[in-house]
PDB file of C-alpha atoms in Angstrom:
ATOM      1  CA  THR P   1     -37.879 -57.924  -5.951  1.00 75.00           C
ATOM      2  CA  ALA P   2     -39.005 -55.492  -8.638  1.00 73.00           C
ATOM      3  CA  PHE P   3     -40.121 -53.051  -5.980  1.00 71.00           C
ATOM      4  CA  ALA P   4     -36.792 -53.260  -4.159  1.00 71.00           C
ATOM      5  CA  VAL P   5     -34.811 -52.792  -7.383  1.00 62.00           C
ATOM      6  CA  ALA P   6     -37.013 -49.873  -8.419  1.00 64.00           C
ATOM      7  CA  SER P   7     -36.581 -48.261  -5.017  1.00 62.00           C
ATOM      8  CA  VAL P   8     -32.783 -48.492  -5.174  1.00 56.00           C
ATOM      9  CA  VAL P   9     -32.688 -47.169  -8.745  1.00 51.00           C
ATOM     10  CA  ALA P  10     -35.061 -44.319  -7.913  1.00 54.00           C
ATOM     11  CA  ARG P  11     -32.990 -43.342  -4.890  1.00 58.00           C
ATOM     12  CA  ARG P  12     -29.805 -43.280  -6.929  1.00 54.00           C
ATOM     13  CA  LEU P  13     -31.459 -41.282  -9.706  1.00 46.00           C
ATOM     14  CA  THR P  14     -32.825 -38.793  -7.179  1.00 54.00           C
ATOM     15  CA  ARG P  15     -29.402 -38.321  -5.612  1.00 53.00           C
ATOM     16  CA  THR P  16     -27.916 -37.838  -9.062  1.00 52.00           C
ATOM     17  CA  VAL P  17     -30.537 -35.230  -9.932  1.00 48.00           C
ATOM     18  CA  GLY P  18     -29.897 -33.447  -6.623  1.00 54.00           C
ATOM     19  CA  ALA P  19     -26.141 -33.480  -7.185  1.00 59.00           C
ATOM     20  CA  VAL P  20     -26.649 -32.122 -10.709  1.00 57.00           C
ATOM     21  CA  ALA P  21     -28.807 -29.301  -9.301  1.00 69.00           C
ATOM     22  CA  VAL P  22     -26.070 -28.378  -6.815  1.00 67.00           C
ATOM     23  CA  ALA P  23     -23.437 -28.512  -9.561  1.00 71.00           C
ATOM     24  CA  ALA P  24     -25.545 -26.288 -11.812  1.00 75.00           C
ATOM     25  CA  ALA P  25     -26.025 -23.783  -8.990  1.00 73.00           C
ATOM     26  CA  ALA P  26     -22.268 -23.783  -8.323  1.00 74.00           C
ATOM     27  CA  GLU P  27     -21.613 -22.985 -11.980  1.00 75.00           C
ATOM     28  CA  ARG P  28     -24.051 -20.059 -11.803  1.00 74.00           C
ATOM     29  CA  ILE P  29     -22.286 -18.702  -8.720  1.00 73.00           C
ATOM     30  CA  ALA P  30     -18.952 -19.053 -10.511  1.00 70.00           C
ATOM     31  CA  THR P  31     -20.304 -16.823 -13.300  1.00 74.00           C
ATOM     32  CA  GLY P  32     -21.371 -14.128 -10.825  1.00 72.00           C
ATOM     33  CA  ASP P  33     -24.985 -15.042 -10.046  1.00 73.00           C
ATOM     34  CA  LEU P  34     -24.602 -14.870  -6.262  1.00 73.00           C
ATOM     35  CA  GLY P  35     -28.330 -14.947  -5.569  1.00 77.00           C
ATOM     36  CA  VAL P  36     -28.848 -18.552  -6.638  1.00 77.00           C
ATOM     37  CA  ARG P  37     -29.790 -21.096  -3.955  1.00 79.00           C
ATOM     38  CA  VAL P  38     -30.715 -24.793  -4.010  1.00 75.00           C
ATOM     39  CA  GLN P  39     -33.983 -25.997  -2.529  1.00 74.00           C
ATOM     40  CA  THR P  40     -33.543 -28.630   0.161  1.00 70.00           C
ATOM     41  CA  PRO P  41     -35.199 -31.846  -1.054  1.00 62.00           C
ATOM     42  CA  ALA P  42     -37.000 -34.272   1.242  1.00 59.00           C
ATOM     43  CA  ILE P  43     -35.356 -37.304  -0.311  1.00 57.00           C
ATOM     44  CA  GLY P  44     -32.509 -38.102   2.004  1.00 61.00           C
ATOM     45  CA  ARG P  45     -30.440 -36.751   4.847  1.00 70.00           C
ATOM     46  CA  GLU P  46     -27.178 -36.728   2.878  1.00 68.00           C
ATOM     47  CA  LEU P  47     -28.559 -34.588   0.065  1.00 69.00           C
ATOM     48  CA  ALA P  48     -30.280 -32.298   2.542  1.00 73.00           C
ATOM     49  CA  GLN P  49     -26.957 -31.764   4.320  1.00 76.00           C
ATOM     50  CA  LEU P  50     -25.275 -31.079   0.984  1.00 73.00           C
ATOM     51  CA  THR P  51     -27.793 -28.441  -0.068  1.00 78.00           C
ATOM     52  CA  THR P  52     -27.748 -26.818   3.373  1.00 80.00           C
ATOM     53  CA  ALA P  53     -23.960 -26.584   3.297  1.00 81.00           C
ATOM     54  CA  PHE P  54     -24.047 -25.275  -0.266  1.00 76.00           C
ATOM     55  CA  ASN P  55     -26.560 -22.569   0.575  1.00 81.00           C
ATOM     56  CA  ALA P  56     -24.530 -21.553   3.620  1.00 83.00           C
ATOM     57  CA  MET P  57     -21.456 -21.278   1.424  1.00 80.00           C
ATOM     58  CA  ALA P  58     -23.407 -19.224  -1.128  1.00 80.00           C
ATOM     59  CA  ASP P  59     -24.598 -16.860   1.616  1.00 81.00           C
ATOM     60  CA  ARG P  60     -21.022 -16.430   2.793  1.00 76.00           C
ATOM     61  CA  VAL P  61     -19.768 -15.730  -0.720  1.00 78.00           C
ATOM     62  CA  ALA P  62     -22.532 -13.183  -1.303  1.00 79.00           C
ATOM     63  CA  HIS P  63     -21.790 -11.468   2.016  1.00 71.00           C
ATOM     64  CA  THR P  64     -18.065 -11.360   1.251  1.00 70.00           C
ATOM     65  CA  GLU P  65     -18.687  -9.895  -2.182  1.00 73.00           C
ATOM     66  CA  ALA P  66     -21.032  -7.253  -0.766  1.00 73.00           C
ATOM     67  CA  THR P  67     -18.416  -6.334   1.846  1.00 65.00           C
ATOM     68  CA  ARG P  68     -15.725  -6.139  -0.815  1.00 67.00           C
ATOM     69  CA  ARG P  69     -17.792  -3.782  -2.930  1.00 71.00           C
ATOM     70  CA  ARG P  70     -18.574  -1.536   0.027  1.00 68.00           C
ATOM     71  CA  LEU P  71     -14.921  -1.444   1.021  1.00 65.00           C
ATOM     72  CA  ILE P  72     -13.828  -0.526  -2.491  1.00 67.00           C
ATOM     73  CA  GLY P  73     -16.414   2.241  -2.653  1.00 67.00           C
ATOM     74  CA  ASP P  74     -15.480   3.568   0.782  1.00 63.00           C
ATOM     75  CA  LEU P  75     -11.767   3.391   0.037  1.00 65.00           C
ATOM     76  CA  ALA P  76     -12.175   5.221  -3.264  1.00 68.00           C
ATOM     77  CA  HIS P  77     -14.157   7.938  -1.493  1.00 63.00           C
ATOM     78  CA  GLU P  78     -11.697   8.348   1.376  1.00 64.00           C
ATOM     79  CA  LEU P  79      -8.619   8.354  -0.878  1.00 72.00           C
ATOM     80  CA  ARG P  80      -9.793  11.397  -2.813  1.00 73.00           C
ATOM     81  CA  THR P  81      -8.866  13.992  -0.175  1.00 68.00           C
ATOM     82  CA  PRO P  82      -5.254  12.957   0.589  1.00 72.00           C
ATOM     83  CA  LEU P  83      -4.566  12.212  -3.082  1.00 80.00           C
ATOM     84  CA  ALA P  84      -5.913  15.623  -4.093  1.00 78.00           C
ATOM     85  CA  ALA P  85      -3.733  17.290  -1.454  1.00 77.00           C
ATOM     86  CA  LEU P  86      -0.667  15.395  -2.650  1.00 83.00           C
ATOM     87  CA  GLU P  87      -1.370  16.244  -6.282  1.00 85.00           C
ATOM     88  CA  ALA P  88      -1.913  19.933  -5.529  1.00 84.00           C
ATOM     89  CA  THR P  89       1.281  20.177  -3.466  1.00 84.00           C
ATOM     90  CA  VAL P  90       3.407  18.397  -6.055  1.00 86.00           C
ATOM     91  CA  ASP P  91       2.010  20.588  -8.861  1.00 87.00           C
ATOM     92  CA  ALA P  92       2.669  23.725  -6.823  1.00 86.00           C
ATOM     93  CA  VAL P  93       6.268  22.682  -6.219  1.00 86.00           C
ATOM     94  CA  ALA P  94       6.753  21.801  -9.897  1.00 87.00           C
ATOM     95  CA  GLU P  95       5.379  25.182 -10.999  1.00 87.00           C
ATOM     96  CA  GLY P  96       7.465  27.100  -8.484  1.00 85.00           C
ATOM     97  CA  VAL P  97       4.481  28.303  -6.486  1.00 82.00           C
ATOM     98  CA  LEU P  98       5.660  26.459  -3.378  1.00 81.00           C
ATOM     99  CA  PRO P  99       9.291  26.065  -2.371  1.00 87.00           C
ATOM    100  CA  ALA P 100      10.586  22.562  -1.789  1.00 85.00           C
ATOM    101  CA  ASP P 101      11.399  23.409   1.826  1.00 87.00           C
ATOM    102  CA  ALA P 102      10.893  21.609   5.125  1.00 86.00           C
ATOM    103  CA  THR P 103       7.288  22.795   5.464  1.00 84.00           C
ATOM    104  CA  THR P 104       6.313  21.451   2.048  1.00 84.00           C
ATOM    105  CA  MET P 105       8.079  18.167   2.725  1.00 86.00           C
ATOM    106  CA  ALA P 106       6.237  17.903   6.043  1.00 84.00           C
ATOM    107  CA  THR P 107       2.916  18.384   4.237  1.00 78.00           C
ATOM    108  CA  LEU P 108       3.764  15.639   1.758  1.00 84.00           C
ATOM    109  CA  HIS P 109       4.876  13.366   4.581  1.00 83.00           C
ATOM    110  CA  ASP P 110       1.651  13.954   6.522  1.00 78.00           C
ATOM    111  CA  GLU P 111      -0.530  13.103   3.532  1.00 78.00           C
ATOM    112  CA  THR P 112       1.417   9.942   2.654  1.00 84.00           C
ATOM    113  CA  ASP P 113       1.268   8.918   6.314  1.00 79.00           C
ATOM    114  CA  ARG P 114      -2.489   9.451   6.224  1.00 72.00           C
ATOM    115  CA  LEU P 115      -2.740   7.212   3.167  1.00 79.00           C
ATOM    116  CA  SER P 116      -0.702   4.502   4.878  1.00 78.00           C
ATOM    117  CA  HIS P 117      -2.916   4.575   7.963  1.00 70.00           C
ATOM    118  CA  LEU P 118      -6.042   4.523   5.818  1.00 71.00           C
ATOM    119  CA  VAL P 119      -4.912   1.427   3.915  1.00 74.00           C
ATOM    120  CA  ALA P 120      -3.928  -0.326   7.155  1.00 72.00           C
ATOM    121  CA  ASP P 121      -7.261   0.546   8.767  1.00 68.00           C
ATOM    122  CA  MET P 122      -9.228  -0.664   5.746  1.00 69.00           C
ATOM    123  CA  SER P 123      -7.371  -3.969   5.861  1.00 70.00           C
ATOM    124  CA  ALA P 124      -8.154  -4.280   9.574  1.00 70.00           C
ATOM    125  CA  VAL P 125     -11.847  -3.469   9.187  1.00 68.00           C
ATOM    126  CA  SER P 126     -12.114  -5.925   6.297  1.00 67.00           C
ATOM    127  CA  ARG P 127     -10.753  -8.740   8.484  1.00 67.00           C
ATOM    128  CA  ALA P 128     -12.990  -7.652  11.339  1.00 65.00           C
ATOM    129  CA  GLU P 129     -16.189  -7.609   9.282  1.00 62.00           C
ATOM    130  CA  GLU P 130     -15.388 -10.981   7.731  1.00 62.00           C
ATOM    131  CA  ARG P 131     -14.847 -12.456  11.218  1.00 61.00           C
ATOM    132  CA  VAL P 132     -11.312 -13.605  10.389  1.00 62.00           C
ATOM    133  CA  LEU P 133      -9.664 -11.959  13.379  1.00 70.00           C
ATOM    134  CA  VAL P 134      -6.987 -14.113  14.950  1.00 75.00           C
ATOM    135  CA  LEU P 135      -7.393 -14.160  18.728  1.00 83.00           C
ATOM    136  CA  GLU P 136      -4.926 -15.470  21.290  1.00 88.00           C
ATOM    137  CA  PRO P 137      -7.102 -15.526  24.421  1.00 91.00           C
ATOM    138  CA  GLU P 138      -5.815 -15.861  27.935  1.00 94.00           C
ATOM    139  CA  LEU P 139      -7.256 -15.272  31.381  1.00 93.00           C
ATOM    140  CA  LEU P 140      -6.422 -11.671  32.143  1.00 92.00           C
ATOM    141  CA  ASP P 141      -6.971  -8.922  34.681  1.00 91.00           C
ATOM    142  CA  LEU P 142      -9.014  -6.381  32.734  1.00 92.00           C
ATOM    143  CA  GLY P 143      -8.415  -3.624  35.278  1.00 90.00           C
ATOM    144  CA  ARG P 144      -4.654  -3.954  34.941  1.00 90.00           C
ATOM    145  CA  LEU P 145      -4.906  -3.981  31.135  1.00 93.00           C
ATOM    146  CA  VAL P 146      -7.008  -0.811  31.153  1.00 94.00           C
ATOM    147  CA  GLU P 147      -4.549   0.835  33.550  1.00 92.00           C
ATOM    148  CA  ARG P 148      -1.647   0.156  31.172  1.00 92.00           C
ATOM    149  CA  VAL P 149      -3.523   1.533  28.166  1.00 93.00           C
ATOM    150  CA  VAL P 150      -4.673   4.627  30.059  1.00 93.00           C
ATOM    151  CA  SER P 151      -1.097   5.301  31.178  1.00 92.00           C
ATOM    152  CA  SER P 152       0.148   5.138  27.598  1.00 91.00           C
ATOM    153  CA  HIS P 153      -2.486   7.655  26.484  1.00 91.00           C
ATOM    154  CA  ARG P 154      -2.124  10.090  29.375  1.00 90.00           C
ATOM    155  CA  PRO P 155       0.682  12.198  27.806  1.00 89.00           C
ATOM    156  CA  GLY P 156      -1.473  12.829  24.728  1.00 89.00           C
ATOM    157  CA  PHE P 157      -4.341  14.040  26.904  1.00 91.00           C
ATOM    158  CA  VAL P 158      -2.038  16.313  28.875  1.00 90.00           C
ATOM    159  CA  ALA P 159      -0.684  17.810  25.645  1.00 89.00           C
ATOM    160  CA  ALA P 160      -4.254  18.460  24.463  1.00 89.00           C
ATOM    161  CA  GLY P 161      -5.213  20.124  27.739  1.00 91.00           C
ATOM    162  CA  CYS P 162      -7.631  17.356  28.742  1.00 92.00           C
ATOM    163  CA  VAL P 163      -7.864  15.376  31.966  1.00 93.00           C
ATOM    164  CA  LEU P 164      -7.880  11.577  31.803  1.00 94.00           C
ATOM    165  CA  VAL P 165      -9.305   9.881  34.903  1.00 95.00           C
ATOM    166  CA  LEU P 166      -9.287   6.151  35.661  1.00 94.00           C
ATOM    167  CA  ASP P 167     -11.788   4.673  38.122  1.00 93.00           C
ATOM    168  CA  ALA P 168     -11.158   0.945  38.554  1.00 86.00           C
ATOM    169  CA  GLY P 169     -13.547  -0.983  40.788  1.00 78.00           C
ATOM    170  CA  PRO P 170     -12.290  -3.660  43.202  1.00 76.00           C
ATOM    171  CA  ALA P 171     -14.583  -6.490  42.054  1.00 76.00           C
ATOM    172  CA  VAL P 172     -13.801  -6.825  38.363  1.00 83.00           C
ATOM    173  CA  PRO P 173     -13.961 -10.504  37.332  1.00 85.00           C
ATOM    174  CA  PRO P 174     -11.148 -11.895  35.168  1.00 89.00           C
ATOM    175  CA  VAL P 175     -12.004 -12.250  31.482  1.00 92.00           C
ATOM    176  CA  LEU P 176     -10.849 -14.637  28.796  1.00 93.00           C
ATOM    177  CA  GLY P 177      -9.531 -12.449  26.010  1.00 93.00           C
ATOM    178  CA  ASP P 178      -6.691 -11.451  23.752  1.00 92.00           C
ATOM    179  CA  PRO P 179      -4.841  -8.656  25.591  1.00 93.00           C
ATOM    180  CA  ARG P 180      -3.430  -7.209  22.369  1.00 90.00           C
ATOM    181  CA  ARG P 181      -6.824  -7.047  20.662  1.00 89.00           C
ATOM    182  CA  LEU P 182      -8.619  -5.698  23.719  1.00 93.00           C
ATOM    183  CA  GLY P 183      -5.851  -3.142  24.083  1.00 92.00           C
ATOM    184  CA  GLU P 184      -6.599  -2.107  20.502  1.00 88.00           C
ATOM    185  CA  VAL P 185     -10.258  -1.602  21.466  1.00 92.00           C
ATOM    186  CA  LEU P 186      -9.276   0.676  24.346  1.00 94.00           C
ATOM    187  CA  ASP P 187      -6.806   2.530  22.128  1.00 90.00           C
ATOM    188  CA  ASN P 188      -9.565   3.290  19.641  1.00 89.00           C
ATOM    189  CA  LEU P 189     -12.034   4.385  22.320  1.00 94.00           C
ATOM    190  CA  LEU P 190      -9.533   6.709  23.991  1.00 93.00           C
ATOM    191  CA  ALA P 191      -8.384   8.134  20.655  1.00 89.00           C
ATOM    192  CA  ASN P 192     -12.015   8.759  19.742  1.00 89.00           C
ATOM    193  CA  ALA P 193     -12.662  10.444  23.113  1.00 91.00           C
ATOM    194  CA  LEU P 194      -9.609  12.678  22.747  1.00 90.00           C
ATOM    195  CA  GLU P 195     -10.514  13.622  19.197  1.00 87.00           C
ATOM    196  CA  HIS P 196     -13.989  14.804  20.201  1.00 85.00           C
ATOM    197  CA  ALA P 197     -13.261  16.166  23.685  1.00 82.00           C
ATOM    198  CA  GLU P 198     -13.099  19.888  24.319  1.00 81.00           C
ATOM    199  CA  ALA P 199      -9.918  21.511  25.625  1.00 81.00           C
ATOM    200  CA  GLY P 200     -10.023  21.531  29.401  1.00 85.00           C
ATOM    201  CA  GLY P 201     -12.554  18.700  29.450  1.00 88.00           C
ATOM    202  CA  THR P 202     -12.390  15.421  31.295  1.00 92.00           C
ATOM    203  CA  VAL P 203     -12.460  11.890  29.921  1.00 94.00           C
ATOM    204  CA  ARG P 204     -13.341   9.256  32.500  1.00 95.00           C
ATOM    205  CA  VAL P 205     -12.580   5.535  32.187  1.00 96.00           C
ATOM    206  CA  VAL P 206     -14.514   3.276  34.560  1.00 95.00           C
ATOM    207  CA  VAL P 207     -13.842  -0.442  35.038  1.00 94.00           C
ATOM    208  CA  ARG P 208     -16.260  -2.503  37.110  1.00 92.00           C
ATOM    209  CA  GLY P 209     -17.971  -5.863  37.425  1.00 89.00           C
ATOM    210  CA  ALA P 210     -21.702  -6.343  36.882  1.00 83.00           C
ATOM    211  CA  ALA P 211     -23.736  -9.578  36.985  1.00 80.00           C
ATOM    212  CA  GLY P 212     -20.891 -11.852  35.949  1.00 80.00           C
ATOM    213  CA  SER P 213     -19.588  -9.439  33.309  1.00 88.00           C
ATOM    214  CA  ALA P 214     -16.704  -7.003  33.194  1.00 93.00           C
ATOM    215  CA  LEU P 215     -17.572  -3.501  32.022  1.00 94.00           C
ATOM    216  CA  VAL P 216     -15.348  -0.733  30.701  1.00 95.00           C
ATOM    217  CA  GLN P 217     -16.896   2.690  30.125  1.00 95.00           C
ATOM    218  CA  VAL P 218     -15.175   5.584  28.372  1.00 96.00           C
ATOM    219  CA  SER P 219     -17.049   8.860  28.868  1.00 94.00           C
ATOM    220  CA  ASP P 220     -16.227  12.308  27.560  1.00 92.00           C
ATOM    221  CA  ALA P 221     -17.868  15.702  27.918  1.00 86.00           C
ATOM    222  CA  GLY P 222     -17.368  16.549  24.256  1.00 84.00           C
ATOM    223  CA  ARG P 223     -19.675  17.257  21.352  1.00 84.00           C
ATOM    224  CA  GLY P 224     -21.875  14.202  21.778  1.00 86.00           C
ATOM    225  CA  PHE P 225     -24.338  12.990  19.150  1.00 88.00           C
ATOM    226  CA  SER P 226     -28.024  12.450  18.599  1.00 89.00           C
ATOM    227  CA  PRO P 227     -29.398   9.301  20.301  1.00 91.00           C
ATOM    228  CA  ALA P 228     -30.716   8.264  16.883  1.00 89.00           C
ATOM    229  CA  ASP P 229     -27.093   7.897  15.703  1.00 88.00           C
ATOM    230  CA  ALA P 230     -26.050   5.524  18.508  1.00 89.00           C
ATOM    231  CA  GLU P 231     -25.784   2.557  16.118  1.00 89.00           C
ATOM    232  CA  ARG P 232     -24.768   4.366  12.963  1.00 85.00           C
ATOM    233  CA  ILE P 233     -21.575   5.771  14.487  1.00 87.00           C
ATOM    234  CA  PHE P 234     -20.143   2.248  14.341  1.00 85.00           C
ATOM    235  CA  GLU P 235     -20.473   2.254  10.548  1.00 78.00           C
ATOM    236  CA  ARG P 236     -17.330   2.870   8.521  1.00 69.00           C
ATOM    237  CA  PHE P 237     -16.593   6.574   7.976  1.00 65.00           C
ATOM    238  CA  TYR P 238     -19.971   7.623   9.349  1.00 65.00           C
ATOM    239  CA  ARG P 239     -20.068  11.115  10.820  1.00 58.00           C
ATOM    240  CA  ALA P 240     -23.148  11.930  12.865  1.00 56.00           C
ATOM    241  CA  ASP P 241     -22.236  15.589  12.595  1.00 49.00           C
ATOM    242  CA  PRO P 242     -19.800  17.144  10.110  1.00 47.00           C
ATOM    243  CA  ALA P 243     -18.373  19.063  13.055  1.00 42.00           C
ATOM    244  CA  ARG P 244     -17.250  15.738  14.582  1.00 41.00           C
ATOM    245  CA  THR P 245     -14.382  15.356  12.140  1.00 40.00           C
ATOM    246  CA  GLY P 246     -11.838  16.200  14.796  1.00 39.00           C
ATOM    247  CA  SER P 247      -8.265  16.559  13.633  1.00 40.00           C
ATOM    248  CA  GLY P 248      -8.693  14.392  10.568  1.00 40.00           C
ATOM    249  CA  ILE P 249      -5.912  12.089  11.732  1.00 41.00           C
ATOM    250  CA  HIS P 250      -8.134   9.052  12.156  1.00 48.00           C
ATOM    251  CA  SER P 251      -9.660   7.268   9.184  1.00 50.00           C
ATOM    252  CA  GLY P 252     -13.103   6.822  10.730  1.00 61.00           C
ATOM    253  CA  VAL P 253     -13.082   3.038  11.119  1.00 75.00           C
ATOM    254  CA  GLY P 254     -11.739   2.769  14.668  1.00 79.00           C
ATOM    255  CA  LEU P 255     -15.147   2.229  16.249  1.00 87.00           C
ATOM    256  CA  THR P 256     -16.061  -0.316  13.560  1.00 84.00           C
ATOM    257  CA  ILE P 257     -12.930  -2.319  14.342  1.00 83.00           C
ATOM    258  CA  ALA P 258     -13.430  -1.976  18.097  1.00 89.00           C
ATOM    259  CA  ARG P 259     -16.972  -3.362  17.962  1.00 90.00           C
ATOM    260  CA  ALA P 260     -15.919  -6.301  15.770  1.00 86.00           C
ATOM    261  CA  ILE P 261     -13.122  -7.208  18.208  1.00 88.00           C
ATOM    262  CA  VAL P 262     -15.437  -7.024  21.218  1.00 92.00           C
ATOM    263  CA  GLU P 263     -18.066  -9.152  19.490  1.00 90.00           C
ATOM    264  CA  ALA P 264     -15.388 -11.695  18.572  1.00 88.00           C
ATOM    265  CA  HIS P 265     -14.836 -12.035  22.345  1.00 91.00           C
ATOM    266  CA  GLY P 266     -18.550 -12.682  22.883  1.00 92.00           C
ATOM    267  CA  GLY P 267     -19.131  -9.189  24.275  1.00 94.00           C
ATOM    268  CA  THR P 268     -20.888  -5.993  23.234  1.00 95.00           C
ATOM    269  CA  LEU P 269     -19.844  -2.413  22.508  1.00 95.00           C
ATOM    270  CA  THR P 270     -22.541   0.243  22.740  1.00 96.00           C
ATOM    271  CA  ALA P 271     -22.644   4.031  22.607  1.00 95.00           C
ATOM    272  CA  ALA P 272     -24.921   6.528  24.324  1.00 94.00           C
ATOM    273  CA  SER P 273     -25.323  10.284  24.334  1.00 92.00           C
ATOM    274  CA  GLY P 274     -27.984  12.718  25.458  1.00 89.00           C
ATOM    275  CA  GLY P 275     -27.542  14.754  22.294  1.00 89.00           C
ATOM    276  CA  PRO P 276     -25.113  17.299  20.820  1.00 88.00           C
ATOM    277  CA  GLY P 277     -23.093  19.033  23.474  1.00 85.00           C
ATOM    278  CA  THR P 278     -23.754  16.442  26.185  1.00 88.00           C
ATOM    279  CA  GLY P 279     -20.752  14.177  25.659  1.00 90.00           C
ATOM    280  CA  ALA P 280     -20.735  10.474  24.877  1.00 93.00           C
ATOM    281  CA  THR P 281     -20.256   7.200  26.724  1.00 95.00           C
ATOM    282  CA  PHE P 282     -18.990   3.985  25.160  1.00 96.00           C
ATOM    283  CA  THR P 283     -19.512   0.767  27.116  1.00 96.00           C
ATOM    284  CA  VAL P 284     -17.648  -2.498  26.581  1.00 96.00           C
ATOM    285  CA  ALA P 285     -19.243  -5.534  28.222  1.00 95.00           C
ATOM    286  CA  LEU P 286     -17.231  -8.767  28.306  1.00 94.00           C
ATOM    287  CA  PRO P 287     -18.334 -12.097  29.780  1.00 91.00           C
ATOM    288  CA  GLY P 288     -16.537 -12.764  33.039  1.00 75.00           C
TER     289      GLY P 288
END
């Protein structure tokens, strides 16, 4: 009897001690110590599950905080240029150096529009990196989706003096995906190709099936990049070459968002290039 009573009391005391340890760790996290974790005790399945869940939560909080800090730093860096341009233009108008005419107003409008797009893109990349994208998947014909997106972009390519070619294979398996989100991926890839393509160049979009997957490839004959930068170009605001700044219209997070959307669909987005001056190819692979 004494042994049984002692066993029950010891088990309750151990659970209490474990719960106190988790509570103490939670208080430390609340004060900003995001590196604290609780060791998983070998004294019961319930407490082990509690500590595992707590540590997973702590990892998530730490990751979110790290992402938030990077986003704030990136946003502060990217805001400097348009804000400086706005400030300089406003000061010039106030001092009478620039007239408050249509050209000046257009400059102010362009910079404010750039700020608006930057804020919207930062919000999108934040949701993408935190895996909180809302998907509305349906069984869709990827070839038809790509055809619609290519058609919407064709006038922009014509205006830039570039040729946009679509090559859709006959055996593309249907994919389960969100047509709006996947359309956003294609929008970003085509905008990126147009930004870095040379006048008179050709951008080719290929859609085909391969080993139970559906592939979309966007290839341009533009500036290209070093093979060593194939992964880094998906980082926010990363420029493999300062010359690859294009028109400056895009914020530099389009590829980051595109990869996050593709990965949310269980697919992959990769980039390849033979080096500067050889063009680039971006490949989207989605499970069929």
